[in-house]
């Protein structure tokens, strides 16, 4: 209640939530976007009170291109502040699967669009239909100019909050004011009618003693508020009730000085099945993000080194396509099969476009490096366009003109031999020679190695690699492995130390009758039918690694894992999985018994601890399991869904619900349905253990897996640089250098970093020093005067000691 005894104000938020893709393809979403916005214009023209709120820059870009008259009308009402832009992002994405960089780009490209087209800044975050929100979001929001946040999920039955208005605090201390929508963001025949919804909100106001927002308007497939909605609100206003036409920005302006409780945790979980469904989409998303980041970094270095123009417009175009396909019903896999296919095609185009730009940048960078003095040798230029050092077993196929007679060695820049072995070539044509050798490369660095003829070297083997064996035990200097009757492995380090406390990488088929979203629970079963061993083949055995292929199966499905055991025990074990999945309403767990008492994982913009209570949790590229005697890091190149229980970490590799099946609709026995994730798919998992593994080590492993070192023939003739070096000197300590790009409005390189150990970090880049707060993410410009503090929108800022303003 106010001091005058009046009830606090009820803010009526007219909106029309529009899923551009869901139970329809994007073409229908495009049409409905136009129709919905015309309907909103009609309502605005019928009276003077109604206010309409709409976000998502992609929707406005559609309208700008396809209906200029409508776009002009929208611009006019925005200028009058009767049409209010919320969110400022390119789309309402899934908030757990995209990388932190993708989240920042949602705001960077969205808010730039609104500033350019309408001259406005958008301070109100607004993801009302997304399924969950990591605890790093207040930091990402503040870093991109957002001070408030409106959401709906998880709802009150899924997560207790200290209030429906609260200050949401990230681990670095950043805060935004947040509001959780009650009921729904829309009103329609299927939802609570507006009169009842308004009265219910009056009851909430009376109980809480503070203002509320009440959302109305036809949504999901678009629609906008109806005449009846507006008549109802105007009738109540005329009767003297405490409600008004409003928008989220106005609401937060009016409640901003309140003494709201603080909530310092994640806003999770809803629809946990979304993190394992639609495997192809998720793998393409990871690949597109990784390649775009590599291509931008390489293009930035190429522009600095050679003066070649930075392809800024092309990168924005590719990012916009990726961001659109990170829409929550798209990337979550909850759309129609035809819509999923559309997205796969679009993401494939992003991958190809990023590869074109990465190749161009590498070729330009190669022009700065002197040619080899030994043109008769197959010369390999190896480039690390990442902000982390790379250390791995490198595979390459140097062209030797099908010479299978000469014996060869690999030599480094000084002519010293590098241990190598021949590997299984991708092509089975005489003369192809695939080799593997250990490699270390600094961040943003290069090396030049040669595959040269030497009588003391190794002769090329035949193209047929591998043969079935009955052997179950395999050993290198770094690892010892045994295979059991399920095809699972026990794994020890070179000194006999236990890595897996029992058979691991164990494939378990778990019945899953939940809908596509996984509604109705926060976990899936952990037990089920284990696959059985079918065959073991020894593929390679040499001075660098041993490669064993294990095939197991159950029901109609088979899983073949190529297991790579390095000789160097400080390198990870690599598990390359080829899965042929034929199950329905079943999920596949891969179990890793690690003796873990805790686990933490990468989340957008940082990392988070996750409970080991069997709940299904999303994770990005790496997971770190901690125990009393050993720590284990897992990295994957395509997977996002995990659970932990009784010391075991479970990777949920695949789910096969019916496409776009939503409870409570039953799945009828014998009826025809299309099931998700059928057929062949591939993914890779890396495993590394040690008494202590830092988060930085886990990040470096995940970066090297997801953003592999580029290998290419060195053919340039005009360069002068030596055979190894760095284009950008980086000393980041415990920080992760996640991004290197060129600024949107200048030729100033921009770097993004985040602190990993929770104690803050000092970094030195190109001879210039800067500091990061504990758990914080920061952006810096490489300016002539040193490192320039920037926000995520690339605006110069005085980095404040107050984390709420960072």
Short mmCIF file of N, CA and C in Angstrom, two decimals, residues 480-619:
data_model
loop_
_atom_site.label_atom_id
_atom_site.label_comp_id
_atom_site.label_asym_id
_atom_site.label_seq_id
_atom_site.Cartn_x
_atom_site.Cartn_y
_atom_site.Cartn_z
N UNK A 480 46.63 -46.59 -19.40
CA UNK A 480 46.31 -48.01 -19.49
C UNK A 480 44.79 -48.14 -19.53
N UNK A 481 44.30 -48.97 -20.43
CA UNK A 481 42.86 -49.10 -20.64
C UNK A 481 42.47 -50.56 -20.74
N UNK A 482 41.32 -50.89 -20.16
CA UNK A 482 40.71 -52.20 -20.33
C UNK A 482 39.27 -52.02 -20.77
N UNK A 483 38.79 -52.99 -21.55
CA UNK A 483 37.44 -52.92 -22.12
C UNK A 483 36.63 -54.06 -21.56
N UNK A 484 35.41 -53.77 -21.08
CA UNK A 484 34.58 -54.83 -20.51
C UNK A 484 33.53 -55.33 -21.50
N UNK A 485 32.64 -56.19 -21.04
CA UNK A 485 31.67 -56.84 -21.94
C UNK A 485 30.60 -55.89 -22.45
N UNK A 486 30.49 -54.68 -21.87
CA UNK A 486 29.52 -53.69 -22.38
C UNK A 486 30.16 -52.74 -23.37
N UNK A 487 31.48 -52.85 -23.57
CA UNK A 487 32.20 -51.89 -24.40
C UNK A 487 32.67 -50.70 -23.62
N UNK A 488 32.40 -50.65 -22.30
CA UNK A 488 32.89 -49.58 -21.45
C UNK A 488 34.36 -49.80 -21.14
N UNK A 489 35.03 -48.74 -20.68
CA UNK A 489 36.46 -48.81 -20.45
C UNK A 489 36.80 -48.45 -19.01
N UNK A 490 37.82 -49.09 -18.47
CA UNK A 490 38.48 -48.60 -17.26
C UNK A 490 39.75 -47.91 -17.71
N UNK A 491 40.11 -46.87 -17.00
CA UNK A 491 41.20 -46.02 -17.47
C UNK A 491 42.08 -45.63 -16.29
N UNK A 492 43.38 -45.82 -16.48
CA UNK A 492 44.37 -45.41 -15.48
C UNK A 492 45.44 -44.58 -16.17
N UNK A 493 46.13 -43.78 -15.36
CA UNK A 493 47.24 -43.02 -15.93
C UNK A 493 48.49 -43.90 -15.99
N UNK A 494 49.58 -43.34 -16.49
CA UNK A 494 50.77 -44.14 -16.72
C UNK A 494 51.38 -44.71 -15.47
N UNK A 495 51.12 -44.09 -14.31
CA UNK A 495 51.65 -44.61 -13.06
C UNK A 495 50.67 -45.51 -12.34
N UNK A 496 49.57 -45.83 -12.97
CA UNK A 496 48.58 -46.71 -12.38
C UNK A 496 47.49 -46.03 -11.61
N UNK A 497 47.50 -44.69 -11.58
CA UNK A 497 46.46 -43.95 -10.87
C UNK A 497 45.12 -44.04 -11.56
N UNK A 498 44.10 -44.20 -10.75
CA UNK A 498 42.74 -44.39 -11.26
C UNK A 498 42.19 -43.09 -11.83
N UNK A 499 41.70 -43.11 -13.07
CA UNK A 499 41.01 -41.97 -13.67
C UNK A 499 39.50 -42.19 -13.59
N UNK A 500 39.07 -43.36 -14.00
CA UNK A 500 37.68 -43.78 -13.86
C UNK A 500 37.61 -44.78 -12.72
N UNK A 501 36.67 -44.59 -11.81
CA UNK A 501 36.56 -45.50 -10.66
C UNK A 501 35.82 -46.79 -11.00
N UNK A 502 35.33 -46.88 -12.20
CA UNK A 502 34.65 -48.08 -12.69
C UNK A 502 34.56 -47.99 -14.20
N UNK A 503 33.89 -48.93 -14.84
CA UNK A 503 33.77 -48.87 -16.30
C UNK A 503 33.09 -47.57 -16.74
N UNK A 504 33.80 -46.82 -17.60
CA UNK A 504 33.30 -45.53 -18.04
C UNK A 504 33.07 -45.47 -19.53
N UNK A 505 32.55 -44.33 -19.97
CA UNK A 505 32.07 -44.21 -21.35
C UNK A 505 31.11 -45.37 -21.62
N UNK A 506 30.32 -45.66 -20.61
CA UNK A 506 29.38 -46.78 -20.65
C UNK A 506 28.06 -46.29 -21.22
N UNK A 507 27.60 -46.93 -22.28
CA UNK A 507 26.40 -46.50 -23.00
C UNK A 507 25.17 -47.18 -22.40
N UNK A 508 24.20 -46.37 -21.95
CA UNK A 508 23.01 -46.88 -21.28
C UNK A 508 21.78 -46.31 -21.96
N UNK A 509 20.88 -47.18 -22.39
CA UNK A 509 19.61 -46.77 -22.98
C UNK A 509 18.59 -46.62 -21.87
N UNK A 510 18.01 -45.42 -21.77
CA UNK A 510 17.08 -45.09 -20.69
C UNK A 510 15.73 -44.76 -21.30
N UNK A 511 14.68 -45.43 -20.84
CA UNK A 511 13.34 -45.11 -21.32
C UNK A 511 12.99 -43.66 -20.97
N UNK A 512 12.37 -42.97 -21.92
CA UNK A 512 12.06 -41.55 -21.74
C UNK A 512 10.72 -41.27 -22.40
N UNK A 513 9.67 -41.25 -21.60
CA UNK A 513 8.32 -41.03 -22.13
C UNK A 513 7.91 -39.57 -22.09
N UNK A 514 8.84 -38.68 -21.74
CA UNK A 514 8.50 -37.26 -21.64
C UNK A 514 8.32 -36.64 -23.03
N UNK A 515 7.74 -35.45 -23.04
CA UNK A 515 7.53 -34.77 -24.31
C UNK A 515 8.83 -34.13 -24.79
N UNK A 516 8.76 -33.40 -25.89
CA UNK A 516 9.97 -32.85 -26.49
C UNK A 516 10.72 -31.94 -25.53
N UNK A 517 9.97 -31.16 -24.74
CA UNK A 517 10.57 -30.24 -23.78
C UNK A 517 11.13 -30.95 -22.55
N UNK A 518 10.66 -32.18 -22.30
CA UNK A 518 10.98 -32.82 -21.02
C UNK A 518 10.15 -32.25 -19.89
N UNK A 519 8.93 -31.80 -20.20
CA UNK A 519 8.06 -31.26 -19.17
C UNK A 519 7.74 -32.33 -18.12
N UNK A 520 7.47 -31.86 -16.93
CA UNK A 520 7.00 -32.77 -15.89
C UNK A 520 8.08 -33.23 -14.93
N UNK A 521 9.31 -32.81 -15.11
CA UNK A 521 10.35 -33.23 -14.18
C UNK A 521 11.63 -32.47 -14.41
N UNK A 522 12.57 -32.65 -13.49
CA UNK A 522 13.87 -32.00 -13.59
C UNK A 522 14.98 -33.01 -13.82
N UNK A 523 14.62 -34.28 -13.99
CA UNK A 523 15.65 -35.30 -14.19
C UNK A 523 15.09 -36.41 -15.05
N UNK A 524 15.99 -37.20 -15.62
CA UNK A 524 15.65 -38.42 -16.35
C UNK A 524 16.26 -39.59 -15.59
N UNK A 525 15.89 -40.79 -15.97
CA UNK A 525 16.47 -41.94 -15.30
C UNK A 525 17.96 -42.04 -15.55
N UNK A 526 18.65 -42.65 -14.61
CA UNK A 526 20.09 -42.85 -14.75
C UNK A 526 20.43 -44.30 -15.07
N UNK A 527 19.50 -45.20 -14.85
CA UNK A 527 19.73 -46.61 -15.14
C UNK A 527 18.91 -47.07 -16.32
N UNK A 528 19.33 -48.17 -16.90
CA UNK A 528 18.62 -48.72 -18.05
C UNK A 528 19.39 -49.89 -18.63
N UNK A 529 19.20 -50.11 -19.89
CA UNK A 529 19.83 -51.24 -20.58
C UNK A 529 21.19 -50.81 -21.13
N UNK A 530 22.25 -51.47 -20.67
CA UNK A 530 23.58 -51.15 -21.17
C UNK A 530 23.80 -51.80 -22.52
N UNK A 531 24.51 -51.10 -23.39
CA UNK A 531 24.91 -51.71 -24.64
C UNK A 531 25.88 -52.86 -24.37
N UNK A 532 26.00 -53.76 -25.33
CA UNK A 532 26.89 -54.91 -25.21
C UNK A 532 28.00 -54.80 -26.24
N UNK A 533 29.18 -55.28 -25.87
CA UNK A 533 30.33 -55.23 -26.76
C UNK A 533 30.09 -56.06 -28.01
N UNK A 534 30.40 -55.50 -29.16
CA UNK A 534 30.27 -56.22 -30.43
C UNK A 534 31.64 -56.53 -31.04
N UNK A 535 32.56 -55.57 -31.00
CA UNK A 535 33.84 -55.80 -31.68
C UNK A 535 34.88 -54.80 -31.18
N UNK A 536 36.14 -55.24 -31.17
CA UNK A 536 37.28 -54.38 -30.87
C UNK A 536 38.25 -54.46 -32.03
N UNK A 537 38.72 -53.31 -32.49
CA UNK A 537 39.73 -53.28 -33.54
C UNK A 537 40.89 -52.39 -33.09
N UNK A 538 42.10 -52.84 -33.39
CA UNK A 538 43.28 -52.03 -33.16
C UNK A 538 43.58 -51.27 -34.45
N UNK A 539 43.49 -49.95 -34.40
CA UNK A 539 43.61 -49.12 -35.60
C UNK A 539 45.04 -48.63 -35.79
N UNK A 540 45.65 -48.12 -34.73
CA UNK A 540 47.01 -47.59 -34.81
C UNK A 540 47.77 -47.96 -33.53
N UNK A 541 49.05 -48.10 -33.67
CA UNK A 541 49.92 -48.28 -32.51
C UNK A 541 51.31 -47.80 -32.90
N UNK A 542 51.77 -46.74 -32.26
CA UNK A 542 53.05 -46.16 -32.66
C UNK A 542 53.65 -45.32 -31.57
N UNK A 543 54.65 -44.52 -31.92
CA UNK A 543 55.38 -43.74 -30.91
C UNK A 543 54.60 -42.55 -30.35
N UNK A 544 53.48 -42.21 -30.97
CA UNK A 544 52.72 -41.04 -30.54
C UNK A 544 51.45 -41.43 -29.82
N UNK A 545 50.77 -42.47 -30.31
CA UNK A 545 49.48 -42.84 -29.73
C UNK A 545 49.11 -44.25 -30.12
N UNK A 546 48.14 -44.79 -29.38
CA UNK A 546 47.48 -46.03 -29.74
C UNK A 546 46.00 -45.72 -29.96
N UNK A 547 45.45 -46.25 -31.03
CA UNK A 547 44.05 -46.00 -31.36
C UNK A 547 43.31 -47.33 -31.42
N UNK A 548 42.25 -47.42 -30.61
CA UNK A 548 41.45 -48.63 -30.52
C UNK A 548 40.01 -48.27 -30.84
N UNK A 549 39.37 -49.07 -31.65
CA UNK A 549 37.98 -48.83 -32.01
C UNK A 549 37.10 -49.88 -31.34
N UNK A 550 36.10 -49.40 -30.59
CA UNK A 550 35.21 -50.28 -29.84
C UNK A 550 33.79 -50.08 -30.35
N UNK A 551 33.16 -51.16 -30.76
CA UNK A 551 31.77 -51.11 -31.21
C UNK A 551 30.91 -51.87 -30.22
N UNK A 552 29.83 -51.23 -29.79
CA UNK A 552 28.86 -51.88 -28.91
C UNK A 552 27.47 -51.56 -29.43
N UNK A 553 26.48 -52.25 -28.92
CA UNK A 553 25.13 -52.03 -29.43
C UNK A 553 24.07 -52.56 -28.49
N UNK A 554 22.86 -52.10 -28.74
CA UNK A 554 21.68 -52.59 -28.02
C UNK A 554 20.47 -52.28 -28.88
N UNK A 555 19.51 -53.20 -28.86
CA UNK A 555 18.29 -53.04 -29.67
C UNK A 555 18.70 -52.78 -31.12
N UNK A 556 18.23 -51.70 -31.72
CA UNK A 556 18.54 -51.44 -33.13
C UNK A 556 19.67 -50.45 -33.30
N UNK A 557 20.35 -50.08 -32.23
CA UNK A 557 21.35 -49.01 -32.28
C UNK A 557 22.75 -49.53 -32.04
N UNK A 558 23.71 -48.81 -32.62
CA UNK A 558 25.13 -49.16 -32.46
C UNK A 558 25.93 -47.90 -32.17
N UNK A 559 26.98 -48.08 -31.38
CA UNK A 559 27.89 -46.97 -31.08
C UNK A 559 29.32 -47.46 -31.27
N UNK A 560 30.05 -46.77 -32.13
CA UNK A 560 31.46 -47.07 -32.35
C UNK A 560 32.28 -45.90 -31.84
N UNK A 561 33.22 -46.20 -30.95
CA UNK A 561 34.08 -45.17 -30.38
C UNK A 561 35.52 -45.45 -30.76
N UNK A 562 36.13 -44.49 -31.40
CA UNK A 562 37.57 -44.57 -31.68
C UNK A 562 38.27 -43.92 -30.48
N UNK A 563 38.97 -44.72 -29.71
CA UNK A 563 39.60 -44.28 -28.47
C UNK A 563 41.08 -44.01 -28.74
N UNK A 564 41.52 -42.80 -28.48
CA UNK A 564 42.89 -42.39 -28.75
C UNK A 564 43.62 -42.23 -27.42
N UNK A 565 44.62 -43.08 -27.20
CA UNK A 565 45.43 -43.07 -25.99
C UNK A 565 46.79 -42.47 -26.32
N UNK A 566 47.07 -41.24 -25.90
CA UNK A 566 48.37 -40.65 -26.20
C UNK A 566 49.50 -41.32 -25.42
N UNK A 567 50.69 -41.27 -25.96
CA UNK A 567 51.87 -41.69 -25.19
C UNK A 567 52.14 -40.69 -24.07
N UNK A 568 51.85 -39.43 -24.32
CA UNK A 568 52.05 -38.37 -23.33
C UNK A 568 50.82 -38.32 -22.43
N UNK A 569 51.00 -38.68 -21.18
CA UNK A 569 49.87 -38.73 -20.25
C UNK A 569 49.35 -37.38 -19.82
N UNK A 570 49.99 -36.28 -20.21
CA UNK A 570 49.44 -34.96 -19.91
C UNK A 570 48.47 -34.48 -20.99
N UNK A 571 48.39 -35.24 -22.08
CA UNK A 571 47.40 -34.95 -23.12
C UNK A 571 46.13 -35.75 -22.83
N UNK A 572 44.97 -35.27 -23.25
CA UNK A 572 43.72 -35.96 -22.92
C UNK A 572 43.53 -37.23 -23.75
N UNK A 573 42.76 -38.15 -23.19
CA UNK A 573 42.25 -39.29 -23.95
C UNK A 573 41.10 -38.76 -24.82
N UNK A 574 41.08 -39.19 -26.06
CA UNK A 574 40.07 -38.71 -27.00
C UNK A 574 39.12 -39.83 -27.34
N UNK A 575 37.81 -39.55 -27.26
CA UNK A 575 36.76 -40.51 -27.56
C UNK A 575 35.94 -39.97 -28.73
N UNK A 576 36.18 -40.52 -29.92
CA UNK A 576 35.46 -40.08 -31.12
C UNK A 576 34.31 -41.05 -31.37
N UNK A 577 33.10 -40.55 -31.20
CA UNK A 577 31.91 -41.40 -31.22
C UNK A 577 31.21 -41.28 -32.57
N UNK A 578 30.91 -42.42 -33.15
CA UNK A 578 29.99 -42.53 -34.29
C UNK A 578 28.77 -43.31 -33.81
N UNK A 579 27.64 -42.65 -33.71
CA UNK A 579 26.43 -43.26 -33.16
C UNK A 579 25.41 -43.46 -34.26
N UNK A 580 24.89 -44.66 -34.36
CA UNK A 580 23.77 -44.95 -35.26
C UNK A 580 22.57 -45.24 -34.36
N UNK A 581 21.70 -44.23 -34.21
CA UNK A 581 20.64 -44.27 -33.20
C UNK A 581 19.29 -44.56 -33.88
N UNK A 582 18.62 -45.60 -33.39
CA UNK A 582 17.35 -46.03 -34.00
C UNK A 582 16.24 -46.19 -32.97
N UNK A 583 16.41 -45.60 -31.79
CA UNK A 583 15.45 -45.82 -30.71
C UNK A 583 14.39 -44.72 -30.70
N UNK A 584 13.25 -45.05 -30.07
CA UNK A 584 12.15 -44.11 -29.95
C UNK A 584 11.81 -43.92 -28.48
N UNK A 585 11.58 -42.65 -28.12
CA UNK A 585 11.24 -42.28 -26.74
C UNK A 585 12.23 -42.92 -25.76
N UNK A 586 13.47 -42.77 -26.12
CA UNK A 586 14.59 -43.31 -25.35
C UNK A 586 15.72 -42.30 -25.40
N UNK A 587 16.50 -42.23 -24.32
CA UNK A 587 17.69 -41.39 -24.36
C UNK A 587 18.92 -42.23 -24.10
N UNK A 588 20.05 -41.74 -24.53
CA UNK A 588 21.32 -42.43 -24.36
C UNK A 588 22.18 -41.67 -23.37
N UNK A 589 22.53 -42.36 -22.28
CA UNK A 589 23.47 -41.83 -21.30
C UNK A 589 24.86 -42.40 -21.56
N UNK A 590 25.87 -41.59 -21.42
CA UNK A 590 27.24 -42.07 -21.34
C UNK A 590 27.73 -41.78 -19.93
N UNK A 591 28.03 -42.83 -19.19
CA UNK A 591 28.35 -42.71 -17.77
C UNK A 591 29.86 -42.69 -17.56
N UNK A 592 30.32 -41.74 -16.73
CA UNK A 592 31.74 -41.61 -16.41
C UNK A 592 31.89 -41.62 -14.88
N UNK A 593 32.15 -42.78 -14.28
CA UNK A 593 32.34 -42.83 -12.83
C UNK A 593 33.68 -42.21 -12.45
N UNK A 594 33.64 -41.09 -11.76
CA UNK A 594 34.84 -40.31 -11.50
C UNK A 594 35.15 -40.17 -10.02
N UNK A 595 34.30 -40.72 -9.16
CA UNK A 595 34.49 -40.52 -7.73
C UNK A 595 34.35 -39.06 -7.34
N UNK A 596 33.54 -38.33 -8.06
CA UNK A 596 33.44 -36.89 -7.88
C UNK A 596 32.52 -36.54 -6.71
N UNK A 597 32.89 -35.52 -5.98
CA UNK A 597 32.03 -34.97 -4.94
C UNK A 597 31.40 -33.65 -5.36
N UNK A 598 31.83 -33.11 -6.48
CA UNK A 598 31.27 -31.88 -7.00
C UNK A 598 31.58 -31.74 -8.47
N UNK A 599 30.80 -30.92 -9.16
CA UNK A 599 31.08 -30.66 -10.57
C UNK A 599 30.71 -29.22 -10.89
N UNK A 600 31.43 -28.67 -11.84
CA UNK A 600 31.15 -27.33 -12.34
C UNK A 600 31.37 -27.33 -13.84
N UNK A 601 30.75 -26.37 -14.51
CA UNK A 601 30.79 -26.41 -15.96
C UNK A 601 30.78 -25.00 -16.52
N UNK A 602 31.12 -24.93 -17.80
CA UNK A 602 31.05 -23.66 -18.52
C UNK A 602 29.60 -23.28 -18.76
N UNK A 603 29.28 -22.02 -18.50
CA UNK A 603 27.98 -21.44 -18.82
C UNK A 603 28.25 -20.16 -19.59
N UNK A 604 27.24 -19.57 -20.21
CA UNK A 604 27.49 -18.35 -20.98
C UNK A 604 28.17 -17.26 -20.15
N UNK A 605 29.37 -16.89 -20.56
CA UNK A 605 30.08 -15.82 -19.89
C UNK A 605 30.84 -16.22 -18.64
N UNK A 606 30.96 -17.51 -18.36
CA UNK A 606 31.68 -17.89 -17.15
C UNK A 606 31.51 -19.36 -16.83
N UNK A 607 31.36 -19.65 -15.55
CA UNK A 607 31.21 -21.04 -15.11
C UNK A 607 30.30 -21.07 -13.89
N UNK A 608 29.79 -22.26 -13.59
CA UNK A 608 28.88 -22.42 -12.46
C UNK A 608 29.04 -23.80 -11.87
N UNK A 609 28.91 -23.89 -10.56
CA UNK A 609 28.83 -25.19 -9.90
C UNK A 609 27.44 -25.76 -10.14
N UNK A 610 27.38 -27.08 -10.28
CA UNK A 610 26.10 -27.72 -10.52
C UNK A 610 25.90 -28.87 -9.54
N UNK A 611 24.67 -29.11 -9.09
CA UNK A 611 24.43 -30.16 -8.10
C UNK A 611 24.62 -31.55 -8.70
N UNK A 612 25.10 -32.47 -7.87
CA UNK A 612 25.21 -33.88 -8.28
C UNK A 612 24.09 -34.68 -7.60
N UNK A 613 22.86 -34.28 -7.91
CA UNK A 613 21.69 -34.92 -7.30
C UNK A 613 20.80 -35.59 -8.33
N UNK A 614 21.35 -35.83 -9.53
CA UNK A 614 20.60 -36.50 -10.57
C UNK A 614 19.83 -35.58 -11.49
N UNK A 615 19.76 -34.30 -11.16
CA UNK A 615 19.03 -33.37 -12.03
C UNK A 615 19.77 -33.16 -13.34
N UNK A 616 18.99 -32.99 -14.40
CA UNK A 616 19.56 -32.70 -15.71
C UNK A 616 19.93 -31.23 -15.77
N UNK A 617 21.18 -30.95 -16.17
CA UNK A 617 21.66 -29.57 -16.18
C UNK A 617 22.33 -29.28 -17.52
N UNK A 618 22.19 -28.05 -18.02
CA UNK A 618 22.89 -27.68 -19.25
C UNK A 618 24.34 -27.28 -18.95
N UNK A 619 25.20 -27.53 -19.89
CA UNK A 619 26.60 -27.11 -19.81
C UNK A 619 27.07 -26.83 -21.22
#
